[in-house]
Amino acid sequence: MSHAAANDSLQDGKHKGRRVAARSGHDIIECAHCGFKHALPLPRAEDMERAYREDYYASEKPTFLARAGEDQDWALLAQTDRLEIFESLLPPDRRRLLDIGCGPGFFLETAMRRGWLAHGIEPSRQAAAHARGLGAEVTEGFFNDASAPALGRFDVIHLNNVLEHIPDPAHLIGLAHGLAEPGGIICVNVPNDFSPLQIAGMTAAGTNDWWVAPPHHLNYFDFASLSNLLKKSGFTPAARTTSFPMEAFLMMGENYVGDDVLGRACHNKRKKFDLAFEAAGLKETRRAFYRALAEAGLGREAVVIAAKA
Ligand SMILES: [Zn+2]
């Protein structure tokens, strides 16, 4: 890597841009080539896949499976929101869905209950086994050049918290485009990073830019850069939404960064917030609230739904 100190611009091959953060031996640049922020150096795909293969759920997130299950009453809200958007954009005979990085399979389960033919691909053995236990058809492995062609063709391709982890998001979206039927849909969910509320929360709590987490998180998107990536790959954005702006807790004095107990308490509050709309029969109000936040570029996650021409 060559360093150009004058304007703090870094370059590594085709990747070039201003440094916006640095942590754990990685710089994060605003890459002019890729159109989004990402880490330098980037690991090779095979090295990353090896690191993930056996120990992601076991060693990095031992509570993930248990917590995902106990959150399902709440997670069902966002899952249903997405499926209803897909169903509004597609004719009723087009219900084949691929969930790339399906994790323990709860989204697949919700889709199947609504009549979707749902297939998952997931590298974690434990998560794939859990998803199969829910009745889903799951390919165990990474979504890549080798595995993609055998999966078939789909009306919806869903990527939940995948793109931030992989060395080449444009390549993966291109592969997904190849599996999408004409008029099919892609739905991508990533953290909404370097957002104004993160900056406000960091300032209020006196913390660092905690969301910068290489090599676990290699890429840092917002609504604009995610939409542009999808456009470059031949998808036309049709809808966007988000989830509760967790940074608001920091702005209100609840510094949950590095505090798992407080973080869990804040998470439980946002679950209550979302479920309170349901209890009051105000589902569409909750949806409008998150659509409006997303239009303003705010919210914890960037969720973009786009159609293949
Ligand atoms: Zn780049």
PDB file of C-alpha atoms and ligand atoms in Angstrom:
ATOM      1  CA  MET A   1       0.000   0.000   0.000  1.00  0.00           C
ATOM      2  CA  SER A   2       1.296   3.469  -0.861  1.00  0.00           C
ATOM      3  CA  HIS A   3       0.617   6.343   1.504  1.00  0.00           C
ATOM      4  CA  ALA A   4       0.100   9.876   0.180  1.00  0.00           C
ATOM      5  CA  ALA A   5       0.312  12.007   3.291  1.00  0.00           C
ATOM      6  CA  ALA A   6      -0.693  15.307   1.676  1.00  0.00           C
ATOM      7  CA  ASN A   7      -4.450  14.677   1.655  1.00  0.00           C
ATOM      8  CA  ASP A   8      -4.530  11.492   3.745  1.00  0.00           C
ATOM      9  CA  SER A   9      -5.531   9.563   0.646  1.00  0.00           C
ATOM     10  CA  LEU A  10      -4.644   5.854   0.513  1.00  0.00           C
ATOM     11  CA  GLN A  11      -4.404   3.456  -2.389  1.00  0.00           C
ATOM     12  CA  ASP A  12      -4.164  -0.324  -2.722  1.00  0.00           C
ATOM     13  CA  GLY A  13      -4.479  -1.388  -6.337  1.00  0.00           C
ATOM     14  CA  LYS A  14      -7.810  -0.201  -7.707  1.00  0.00           C
ATOM     15  CA  HIS A  15      -8.980   0.874  -4.225  1.00  0.00           C
ATOM     16  CA  LYS A  16      -8.279   4.522  -3.545  1.00  0.00           C
ATOM     17  CA  GLY A  17      -9.734   7.181  -1.290  1.00  0.00           C
ATOM     18  CA  ARG A  18      -9.653   9.407   1.756  1.00  0.00           C
ATOM     19  CA  ARG A  19      -9.101   7.697   5.115  1.00  0.00           C
ATOM     20  CA  VAL A  20     -12.158   8.098   7.352  1.00  0.00           C
ATOM     21  CA  ALA A  21     -11.142   5.799  10.236  1.00  0.00           C
ATOM     22  CA  ALA A  22      -8.455   3.360  11.377  1.00  0.00           C
ATOM     23  CA  ARG A  23      -8.603   0.381  13.737  1.00  0.00           C
ATOM     24  CA  SER A  24      -7.041  -3.035  14.361  1.00  0.00           C
ATOM     25  CA  GLY A  25      -4.374  -2.630  11.686  1.00  0.00           C
ATOM     26  CA  HIS A  26      -6.881  -1.580   9.031  1.00  0.00           C
ATOM     27  CA  ASP A  27      -7.656   1.789   7.507  1.00  0.00           C
ATOM     28  CA  ILE A  28     -11.193   2.575   6.393  1.00  0.00           C
ATOM     29  CA  ILE A  29     -11.298   4.582   3.166  1.00  0.00           C
ATOM     30  CA  GLU A  30     -14.060   6.236   1.186  1.00  0.00           C
ATOM     31  CA  CYS A  31     -13.245   4.270  -1.958  1.00  0.00           C
ATOM     32  CA  ALA A  32     -13.698   6.106  -5.258  1.00  0.00           C
ATOM     33  CA  HIS A  33     -13.521   2.830  -7.192  1.00  0.00           C
ATOM     34  CA  CYS A  34     -16.103   0.924  -5.115  1.00  0.00           C
ATOM     35  CA  GLY A  35     -18.368   3.861  -4.222  1.00  0.00           C
ATOM     36  CA  PHE A  36     -18.605   2.902  -0.535  1.00  0.00           C
ATOM     37  CA  LYS A  37     -16.360   2.933   2.535  1.00  0.00           C
ATOM     38  CA  HIS A  38     -14.292  -0.173   3.182  1.00  0.00           C
ATOM     39  CA  ALA A  39     -11.254  -1.517   4.994  1.00  0.00           C
ATOM     40  CA  LEU A  40      -7.732  -1.667   3.622  1.00  0.00           C
ATOM     41  CA  PRO A  41      -6.108  -4.069   3.297  1.00  0.00           C
ATOM     42  CA  LEU A  42      -8.973  -6.367   2.318  1.00  0.00           C
ATOM     43  CA  PRO A  43      -8.540 -10.055   3.156  1.00  0.00           C
ATOM     44  CA  ARG A  44      -8.668 -12.649   0.392  1.00  0.00           C
ATOM     45  CA  ALA A  45     -12.075 -14.309   0.136  1.00  0.00           C
ATOM     46  CA  GLU A  46     -10.616 -17.761   0.871  1.00  0.00           C
ATOM     47  CA  ASP A  47      -8.856 -16.555   4.033  1.00  0.00           C
ATOM     48  CA  MET A  48     -12.032 -14.909   5.287  1.00  0.00           C
ATOM     49  CA  GLU A  49     -14.137 -17.954   4.488  1.00  0.00           C
ATOM     50  CA  ARG A  50     -11.745 -20.203   6.403  1.00  0.00           C
ATOM     51  CA  ALA A  51     -11.902 -17.933   9.443  1.00  0.00           C
ATOM     52  CA  TYR A  52     -15.696 -17.940   9.392  1.00  0.00           C
ATOM     53  CA  ARG A  53     -16.289 -21.540   8.502  1.00  0.00           C
ATOM     54  CA  GLU A  54     -16.193 -23.249  11.850  1.00  0.00           C
ATOM     55  CA  ASP A  55     -16.211 -20.666  14.568  1.00  0.00           C
ATOM     56  CA  TYR A  56     -18.473 -17.716  13.781  1.00  0.00           C
ATOM     57  CA  TYR A  57     -21.421 -18.688  15.921  1.00  0.00           C
ATOM     58  CA  ALA A  58     -19.377 -20.836  18.298  1.00  0.00           C
ATOM     59  CA  SER A  59     -16.639 -18.424  19.304  1.00  0.00           C
ATOM     60  CA  GLU A  60     -17.693 -14.957  18.229  1.00  0.00           C
ATOM     61  CA  LYS A  61     -21.384 -14.962  19.058  1.00  0.00           C
ATOM     62  CA  PRO A  62     -22.066 -17.832  21.475  1.00  0.00           C
ATOM     63  CA  THR A  63     -25.419 -16.331  22.490  1.00  0.00           C
ATOM     64  CA  PHE A  64     -26.558 -15.546  18.959  1.00  0.00           C
ATOM     65  CA  LEU A  65     -28.759 -18.566  18.350  1.00  0.00           C
ATOM     66  CA  ALA A  66     -30.470 -18.337  21.721  1.00  0.00           C
ATOM     67  CA  ARG A  67     -31.023 -14.601  21.417  1.00  0.00           C
ATOM     68  CA  ALA A  68     -32.261 -14.789  17.844  1.00  0.00           C
ATOM     69  CA  GLY A  69     -34.923 -17.227  19.018  1.00  0.00           C
ATOM     70  CA  GLU A  70     -36.046 -15.168  21.993  1.00  0.00           C
ATOM     71  CA  ASP A  71     -36.328 -12.081  19.748  1.00  0.00           C
ATOM     72  CA  GLN A  72     -38.480 -13.782  17.146  1.00  0.00           C
ATOM     73  CA  ASP A  73     -41.809 -12.281  18.314  1.00  0.00           C
ATOM     74  CA  TRP A  74     -40.296  -8.874  17.558  1.00  0.00           C
ATOM     75  CA  ALA A  75     -38.194  -9.892  14.518  1.00  0.00           C
ATOM     76  CA  LEU A  76     -41.376 -11.174  12.919  1.00  0.00           C
ATOM     77  CA  LEU A  77     -42.476  -7.550  12.426  1.00  0.00           C
ATOM     78  CA  ALA A  78     -39.604  -6.607  10.093  1.00  0.00           C
ATOM     79  CA  GLN A  79     -39.727 -10.016   8.375  1.00  0.00           C
ATOM     80  CA  THR A  80     -43.420  -9.543   7.622  1.00  0.00           C
ATOM     81  CA  ASP A  81     -42.856  -5.942   6.483  1.00  0.00           C
ATOM     82  CA  ARG A  82     -40.344  -7.161   3.894  1.00  0.00           C
ATOM     83  CA  LEU A  83     -42.383 -10.104   2.677  1.00  0.00           C
ATOM     84  CA  GLU A  84     -45.453  -7.897   2.215  1.00  0.00           C
ATOM     85  CA  ILE A  85     -43.365  -5.479   0.111  1.00  0.00           C
ATOM     86  CA  PHE A  86     -42.130  -8.388  -2.049  1.00  0.00           C
ATOM     87  CA  GLU A  87     -45.707  -9.656  -2.411  1.00  0.00           C
ATOM     88  CA  SER A  88     -46.875  -6.186  -3.487  1.00  0.00           C
ATOM     89  CA  LEU A  89     -44.195  -6.018  -6.196  1.00  0.00           C
ATOM     90  CA  LEU A  90     -44.598  -9.538  -7.632  1.00  0.00           C
ATOM     91  CA  PRO A  91     -47.497 -11.492  -9.141  1.00  0.00           C
ATOM     92  CA  PRO A  92     -48.862 -14.192  -6.797  1.00  0.00           C
ATOM     93  CA  ASP A  93     -47.331 -17.081  -8.763  1.00  0.00           C
ATOM     94  CA  ARG A  94     -43.792 -15.769  -8.160  1.00  0.00           C
ATOM     95  CA  ARG A  95     -42.803 -16.870  -4.679  1.00  0.00           C
ATOM     96  CA  ARG A  96     -39.310 -18.387  -4.911  1.00  0.00           C
ATOM     97  CA  LEU A  97     -36.957 -16.839  -2.379  1.00  0.00           C
ATOM     98  CA  LEU A  98     -33.238 -17.283  -1.694  1.00  0.00           C
ATOM     99  CA  ASP A  99     -31.890 -16.079   1.656  1.00  0.00           C
ATOM    100  CA  ILE A 100     -28.109 -15.664   1.360  1.00  0.00           C
ATOM    101  CA  GLY A 101     -26.551 -16.009   4.810  1.00  0.00           C
ATOM    102  CA  CYS A 102     -29.841 -17.269   6.231  1.00  0.00           C
ATOM    103  CA  GLY A 103     -28.405 -17.787   9.733  1.00  0.00           C
ATOM    104  CA  PRO A 104     -30.687 -19.843  11.973  1.00  0.00           C
ATOM    105  CA  GLY A 105     -33.514 -19.665   9.436  1.00  0.00           C
ATOM    106  CA  PHE A 106     -36.191 -17.572  11.117  1.00  0.00           C
ATOM    107  CA  PHE A 107     -36.773 -15.417   8.017  1.00  0.00           C
ATOM    108  CA  LEU A 108     -37.113 -18.561   5.900  1.00  0.00           C
ATOM    109  CA  GLU A 109     -39.639 -19.940   8.378  1.00  0.00           C
ATOM    110  CA  THR A 110     -41.741 -16.755   8.223  1.00  0.00           C
ATOM    111  CA  ALA A 111     -41.608 -16.803   4.413  1.00  0.00           C
ATOM    112  CA  MET A 112     -42.654 -20.476   4.223  1.00  0.00           C
ATOM    113  CA  ARG A 113     -45.610 -19.818   6.524  1.00  0.00           C
ATOM    114  CA  ARG A 114     -46.781 -17.220   3.995  1.00  0.00           C
ATOM    115  CA  GLY A 115     -46.548 -19.737   1.164  1.00  0.00           C
ATOM    116  CA  TRP A 116     -43.082 -18.941  -0.186  1.00  0.00           C
ATOM    117  CA  LEU A 117     -40.733 -21.590  -1.558  1.00  0.00           C
ATOM    118  CA  ALA A 118     -37.722 -20.614   0.500  1.00  0.00           C
ATOM    119  CA  HIS A 119     -34.114 -21.764   0.149  1.00  0.00           C
ATOM    120  CA  GLY A 120     -31.201 -20.689   2.342  1.00  0.00           C
ATOM    121  CA  ILE A 121     -27.437 -20.755   1.969  1.00  0.00           C
ATOM    122  CA  GLU A 122     -25.416 -20.442   5.145  1.00  0.00           C
ATOM    123  CA  PRO A 123     -21.759 -21.172   5.991  1.00  0.00           C
ATOM    124  CA  SER A 124     -22.236 -21.827   9.707  1.00  0.00           C
ATOM    125  CA  ARG A 125     -22.884 -25.520  10.302  1.00  0.00           C
ATOM    126  CA  GLN A 126     -24.813 -24.860  13.513  1.00  0.00           C
ATOM    127  CA  ALA A 127     -26.989 -22.170  11.976  1.00  0.00           C
ATOM    128  CA  ALA A 128     -27.663 -24.235   8.845  1.00  0.00           C
ATOM    129  CA  ALA A 129     -28.683 -27.209  10.995  1.00  0.00           C
ATOM    130  CA  HIS A 130     -31.008 -24.974  13.014  1.00  0.00           C
ATOM    131  CA  ALA A 131     -32.621 -23.636   9.827  1.00  0.00           C
ATOM    132  CA  ARG A 132     -33.151 -27.194   8.554  1.00  0.00           C
ATOM    133  CA  GLY A 133     -34.764 -28.022  11.884  1.00  0.00           C
ATOM    134  CA  LEU A 134     -37.357 -25.332  11.106  1.00  0.00           C
ATOM    135  CA  GLY A 135     -38.159 -27.129   7.847  1.00  0.00           C
ATOM    136  CA  ALA A 136     -36.123 -24.982   5.469  1.00  0.00           C
ATOM    137  CA  GLU A 137     -34.095 -26.237   2.529  1.00  0.00           C
ATOM    138  CA  VAL A 138     -30.545 -25.054   3.232  1.00  0.00           C
ATOM    139  CA  THR A 139     -27.285 -25.310   1.321  1.00  0.00           C
ATOM    140  CA  GLU A 140     -24.375 -25.309   3.772  1.00  0.00           C
ATOM    141  CA  GLY A 141     -21.546 -23.144   2.486  1.00  0.00           C
ATOM    142  CA  PHE A 142     -20.572 -19.716   1.228  1.00  0.00           C
ATOM    143  CA  PHE A 143     -22.372 -18.012  -1.629  1.00  0.00           C
ATOM    144  CA  ASN A 144     -19.666 -17.754  -4.291  1.00  0.00           C
ATOM    145  CA  ASP A 145     -18.759 -18.632  -7.892  1.00  0.00           C
ATOM    146  CA  ALA A 146     -18.654 -22.330  -7.005  1.00  0.00           C
ATOM    147  CA  SER A 147     -21.955 -22.599  -5.108  1.00  0.00           C
ATOM    148  CA  ALA A 148     -24.199 -20.068  -6.893  1.00  0.00           C
ATOM    149  CA  PRO A 149     -24.980 -21.878 -10.196  1.00  0.00           C
ATOM    150  CA  ALA A 150     -26.456 -24.945  -8.445  1.00  0.00           C
ATOM    151  CA  LEU A 151     -28.954 -22.928  -6.384  1.00  0.00           C
ATOM    152  CA  GLY A 152     -31.381 -22.206  -9.234  1.00  0.00           C
ATOM    153  CA  ARG A 153     -33.334 -19.058 -10.111  1.00  0.00           C
ATOM    154  CA  PHE A 154     -35.338 -16.902  -7.739  1.00  0.00           C
ATOM    155  CA  ASP A 155     -37.980 -14.166  -7.612  1.00  0.00           C
ATOM    156  CA  VAL A 156     -36.466 -12.665  -4.449  1.00  0.00           C
ATOM    157  CA  ILE A 157     -32.895 -12.676  -3.201  1.00  0.00           C
ATOM    158  CA  HIS A 158     -32.499 -11.578   0.414  1.00  0.00           C
ATOM    159  CA  LEU A 159     -29.195 -10.551   2.014  1.00  0.00           C
ATOM    160  CA  ASN A 160     -29.455  -9.755   5.708  1.00  0.00           C
ATOM    161  CA  ASN A 161     -26.217  -8.506   7.330  1.00  0.00           C
ATOM    162  CA  VAL A 162     -23.947 -10.082   4.724  1.00  0.00           C
ATOM    163  CA  LEU A 163     -22.430  -7.307   2.602  1.00  0.00           C
ATOM    164  CA  GLU A 164     -20.578  -5.643   5.492  1.00  0.00           C
ATOM    165  CA  HIS A 165     -18.561  -8.834   6.075  1.00  0.00           C
ATOM    166  CA  ILE A 166     -17.268  -9.833   2.631  1.00  0.00           C
ATOM    167  CA  PRO A 167     -14.221  -8.628   0.631  1.00  0.00           C
ATOM    168  CA  ASP A 168     -16.045  -7.985  -2.682  1.00  0.00           C
ATOM    169  CA  PRO A 169     -19.706  -6.901  -2.360  1.00  0.00           C
ATOM    170  CA  ALA A 170     -19.988  -5.894  -6.048  1.00  0.00           C
ATOM    171  CA  HIS A 171     -19.006  -9.396  -7.128  1.00  0.00           C
ATOM    172  CA  LEU A 172     -21.551 -10.971  -4.787  1.00  0.00           C
ATOM    173  CA  ILE A 173     -24.358  -8.671  -5.982  1.00  0.00           C
ATOM    174  CA  GLY A 174     -23.405  -9.544  -9.569  1.00  0.00           C
ATOM    175  CA  LEU A 175     -23.729 -13.254  -8.741  1.00  0.00           C
ATOM    176  CA  ALA A 176     -27.113 -12.591  -7.117  1.00  0.00           C
ATOM    177  CA  HIS A 177     -28.229 -10.684 -10.216  1.00  0.00           C
ATOM    178  CA  GLY A 178     -27.460 -13.775 -12.280  1.00  0.00           C
ATOM    179  CA  LEU A 179     -29.814 -15.870 -10.105  1.00  0.00           C
ATOM    180  CA  ALA A 180     -32.655 -13.328 -10.118  1.00  0.00           C
ATOM    181  CA  GLU A 181     -35.489 -13.862 -12.593  1.00  0.00           C
ATOM    182  CA  PRO A 182     -36.392 -10.894 -14.842  1.00  0.00           C
ATOM    183  CA  GLY A 183     -38.465  -8.515 -12.748  1.00  0.00           C
ATOM    184  CA  GLY A 184     -37.167 -10.231  -9.627  1.00  0.00           C
ATOM    185  CA  ILE A 185     -36.241  -8.435  -6.438  1.00  0.00           C
ATOM    186  CA  ILE A 186     -33.184  -8.070  -4.288  1.00  0.00           C
ATOM    187  CA  CYS A 187     -33.482  -6.962  -0.645  1.00  0.00           C
ATOM    188  CA  VAL A 188     -30.271  -5.949   1.094  1.00  0.00           C
ATOM    189  CA  ASN A 189     -29.932  -5.064   4.763  1.00  0.00           C
ATOM    190  CA  VAL A 190     -26.655  -3.622   6.124  1.00  0.00           C
ATOM    191  CA  PRO A 191     -25.703  -1.420   9.083  1.00  0.00           C
ATOM    192  CA  ASN A 192     -26.250   2.287   8.275  1.00  0.00           C
ATOM    193  CA  ASP A 193     -22.762   3.468   9.181  1.00  0.00           C
ATOM    194  CA  PHE A 194     -21.104   6.883   9.612  1.00  0.00           C
ATOM    195  CA  SER A 195     -24.689   8.158   9.946  1.00  0.00           C
ATOM    196  CA  PRO A 196     -25.440  11.585  11.447  1.00  0.00           C
ATOM    197  CA  LEU A 197     -26.994   9.950  14.524  1.00  0.00           C
ATOM    198  CA  GLN A 198     -23.869   7.851  15.083  1.00  0.00           C
ATOM    199  CA  ILE A 199     -21.811  11.031  14.984  1.00  0.00           C
ATOM    200  CA  ALA A 200     -24.223  12.731  17.416  1.00  0.00           C
ATOM    201  CA  GLY A 201     -24.273   9.668  19.688  1.00  0.00           C
ATOM    202  CA  MET A 202     -20.484   9.373  19.657  1.00  0.00           C
ATOM    203  CA  THR A 203     -20.180  13.060  20.551  1.00  0.00           C
ATOM    204  CA  ALA A 204     -22.825  12.915  23.283  1.00  0.00           C
ATOM    205  CA  ALA A 205     -21.386   9.780  24.909  1.00  0.00           C
ATOM    206  CA  GLY A 206     -17.731  10.795  24.446  1.00  0.00           C
ATOM    207  CA  THR A 207     -16.952   7.463  22.795  1.00  0.00           C
ATOM    208  CA  ASN A 208     -14.931   6.585  19.715  1.00  0.00           C
ATOM    209  CA  ASP A 209     -16.392   5.488  16.373  1.00  0.00           C
ATOM    210  CA  TRP A 210     -17.396   2.133  17.858  1.00  0.00           C
ATOM    211  CA  TRP A 211     -19.123   0.926  14.694  1.00  0.00           C
ATOM    212  CA  VAL A 212     -15.745   0.652  12.956  1.00  0.00           C
ATOM    213  CA  ALA A 213     -14.939  -3.033  13.484  1.00  0.00           C
ATOM    214  CA  PRO A 214     -12.475  -4.520  10.978  1.00  0.00           C
ATOM    215  CA  PRO A 215     -11.839  -7.255  10.036  1.00  0.00           C
ATOM    216  CA  HIS A 216     -15.302  -8.417  11.174  1.00  0.00           C
ATOM    217  CA  HIS A 217     -16.909  -5.482   9.343  1.00  0.00           C
ATOM    218  CA  LEU A 218     -15.012  -4.745   6.125  1.00  0.00           C
ATOM    219  CA  ASN A 219     -17.572  -2.500   4.376  1.00  0.00           C
ATOM    220  CA  TYR A 220     -19.502   0.527   5.650  1.00  0.00           C
ATOM    221  CA  PHE A 221     -22.618   1.495   3.700  1.00  0.00           C
ATOM    222  CA  ASP A 222     -25.344   4.095   3.893  1.00  0.00           C
ATOM    223  CA  PHE A 223     -28.557   4.307   1.848  1.00  0.00           C
ATOM    224  CA  ALA A 224     -26.893   6.182  -1.016  1.00  0.00           C
ATOM    225  CA  SER A 225     -23.846   3.946  -1.392  1.00  0.00           C
ATOM    226  CA  LEU A 226     -25.927   0.758  -1.057  1.00  0.00           C
ATOM    227  CA  SER A 227     -28.436   2.011  -3.649  1.00  0.00           C
ATOM    228  CA  ASN A 228     -25.606   2.934  -6.011  1.00  0.00           C
ATOM    229  CA  LEU A 229     -24.008  -0.500  -5.664  1.00  0.00           C
ATOM    230  CA  LEU A 230     -27.313  -2.152  -6.584  1.00  0.00           C
ATOM    231  CA  LYS A 231     -27.800   0.212  -9.544  1.00  0.00           C
ATOM    232  CA  LYS A 232     -24.315  -0.578 -10.866  1.00  0.00           C
ATOM    233  CA  SER A 233     -25.264  -4.271 -10.834  1.00  0.00           C
ATOM    234  CA  GLY A 234     -28.485  -3.782 -12.814  1.00  0.00           C
ATOM    235  CA  PHE A 235     -31.089  -3.364 -10.051  1.00  0.00           C
ATOM    236  CA  THR A 236     -33.455  -0.380  -9.745  1.00  0.00           C
ATOM    237  CA  PRO A 237     -34.187   0.673  -6.137  1.00  0.00           C
ATOM    238  CA  ALA A 238     -37.922   0.523  -5.401  1.00  0.00           C
ATOM    239  CA  ALA A 239     -38.235   0.959  -1.627  1.00  0.00           C
ATOM    240  CA  ARG A 240     -36.158   1.621   1.463  1.00  0.00           C
ATOM    241  CA  THR A 241     -36.711   1.264   5.176  1.00  0.00           C
ATOM    242  CA  THR A 242     -34.754   0.998   8.393  1.00  0.00           C
ATOM    243  CA  SER A 243     -34.878  -0.094  12.022  1.00  0.00           C
ATOM    244  CA  PHE A 244     -34.900   1.842  15.296  1.00  0.00           C
ATOM    245  CA  PRO A 245     -32.049   4.400  15.557  1.00  0.00           C
ATOM    246  CA  MET A 246     -30.192   2.761  18.457  1.00  0.00           C
ATOM    247  CA  GLU A 247     -27.805   5.745  18.512  1.00  0.00           C
ATOM    248  CA  ALA A 248     -30.684   7.744  20.021  1.00  0.00           C
ATOM    249  CA  PHE A 249     -29.976   5.948  23.328  1.00  0.00           C
ATOM    250  CA  LEU A 250     -26.424   7.363  23.316  1.00  0.00           C
ATOM    251  CA  MET A 251     -27.806  10.818  22.581  1.00  0.00           C
ATOM    252  CA  MET A 252     -30.132  10.399  25.595  1.00  0.00           C
ATOM    253  CA  GLY A 253     -27.250   9.452  27.914  1.00  0.00           C
ATOM    254  CA  GLU A 254     -27.476   5.654  27.745  1.00  0.00           C
ATOM    255  CA  ASN A 255     -23.911   4.749  26.750  1.00  0.00           C
ATOM    256  CA  TYR A 256     -24.283   1.098  25.816  1.00  0.00           C
ATOM    257  CA  VAL A 257     -20.991   0.929  23.859  1.00  0.00           C
ATOM    258  CA  GLY A 258     -19.012  -1.960  25.350  1.00  0.00           C
ATOM    259  CA  ASP A 259     -21.726  -2.514  27.989  1.00  0.00           C
ATOM    260  CA  ASP A 260     -23.564  -5.693  27.026  1.00  0.00           C
ATOM    261  CA  VAL A 261     -26.053  -5.475  29.893  1.00  0.00           C
ATOM    262  CA  LEU A 262     -27.086  -1.912  29.055  1.00  0.00           C
ATOM    263  CA  GLY A 263     -27.021  -2.770  25.352  1.00  0.00           C
ATOM    264  CA  ARG A 264     -29.493  -5.569  25.987  1.00  0.00           C
ATOM    265  CA  ALA A 265     -31.699  -3.240  28.040  1.00  0.00           C
ATOM    266  CA  CYS A 266     -31.729  -0.685  25.198  1.00  0.00           C
ATOM    267  CA  HIS A 267     -32.512  -3.455  22.723  1.00  0.00           C
ATOM    268  CA  ASN A 268     -35.467  -4.514  24.866  1.00  0.00           C
ATOM    269  CA  LYS A 269     -36.735  -0.920  24.874  1.00  0.00           C
ATOM    270  CA  ARG A 270     -36.676  -0.701  21.100  1.00  0.00           C
ATOM    271  CA  LYS A 271     -38.523  -4.002  20.908  1.00  0.00           C
ATOM    272  CA  LYS A 272     -41.205  -2.523  23.175  1.00  0.00           C
ATOM    273  CA  PHE A 273     -41.336   0.586  20.978  1.00  0.00           C
ATOM    274  CA  ASP A 274     -41.985  -1.485  17.852  1.00  0.00           C
ATOM    275  CA  LEU A 275     -44.431  -3.893  19.507  1.00  0.00           C
ATOM    276  CA  ALA A 276     -46.423  -0.980  21.008  1.00  0.00           C
ATOM    277  CA  PHE A 277     -47.542   0.003  17.494  1.00  0.00           C
ATOM    278  CA  GLU A 278     -48.819  -3.528  16.916  1.00  0.00           C
ATOM    279  CA  ALA A 279     -50.685  -3.586  20.225  1.00  0.00           C
ATOM    280  CA  ALA A 280     -52.410  -0.332  19.234  1.00  0.00           C
ATOM    281  CA  GLY A 281     -53.300  -1.577  15.751  1.00  0.00           C
ATOM    282  CA  LEU A 282     -50.894   0.942  14.194  1.00  0.00           C
ATOM    283  CA  LYS A 283     -48.744  -1.318  12.012  1.00  0.00           C
ATOM    284  CA  GLU A 284     -48.906   1.080   9.056  1.00  0.00           C
ATOM    285  CA  THR A 285     -47.851   3.980  11.279  1.00  0.00           C
ATOM    286  CA  ARG A 286     -44.753   2.053  12.378  1.00  0.00           C
ATOM    287  CA  ARG A 287     -43.971   1.313   8.736  1.00  0.00           C
ATOM    288  CA  ALA A 288     -44.437   4.972   7.741  1.00  0.00           C
ATOM    289  CA  PHE A 289     -42.203   6.057  10.643  1.00  0.00           C
ATOM    290  CA  TYR A 290     -39.323   3.851   9.478  1.00  0.00           C
ATOM    291  CA  ARG A 291     -39.817   4.741   5.794  1.00  0.00           C
ATOM    292  CA  ALA A 292     -39.558   8.437   6.742  1.00  0.00           C
ATOM    293  CA  LEU A 293     -36.414   7.838   8.803  1.00  0.00           C
ATOM    294  CA  ALA A 294     -34.904   5.939   5.869  1.00  0.00           C
ATOM    295  CA  GLU A 295     -35.754   8.771   3.459  1.00  0.00           C
ATOM    296  CA  ALA A 296     -33.790  11.077   5.793  1.00  0.00           C
ATOM    297  CA  GLY A 297     -30.829   8.672   5.742  1.00  0.00           C
ATOM    298  CA  LEU A 298     -31.386   7.735   9.396  1.00  0.00           C
ATOM    299  CA  GLY A 299     -32.014   4.526  11.326  1.00  0.00           C
ATOM    300  CA  ARG A 300     -29.695   1.747  12.532  1.00  0.00           C
ATOM    301  CA  GLU A 301     -29.869  -0.238   9.304  1.00  0.00           C
ATOM    302  CA  ALA A 302     -30.061   0.584   5.626  1.00  0.00           C
ATOM    303  CA  VAL A 303     -32.591  -1.692   3.936  1.00  0.00           C
ATOM    304  CA  VAL A 304     -32.948  -1.268   0.170  1.00  0.00           C
ATOM    305  CA  ILE A 305     -35.326  -3.257  -2.014  1.00  0.00           C
ATOM    306  CA  ALA A 306     -34.582  -3.126  -5.739  1.00  0.00           C
ATOM    307  CA  ALA A 307     -35.914  -4.769  -8.899  1.00  0.00           C
ATOM    308  CA  LYS A 308     -34.063  -6.416 -11.769  1.00  0.00           C
ATOM    309  CA  ALA A 309     -35.000  -4.907 -15.123  1.00  0.00           C
TER     310      ALA A 309
HETATM  311 ZN    ZN B   1     -12.612  -0.084  -3.148  1.00  0.00          ZN
END
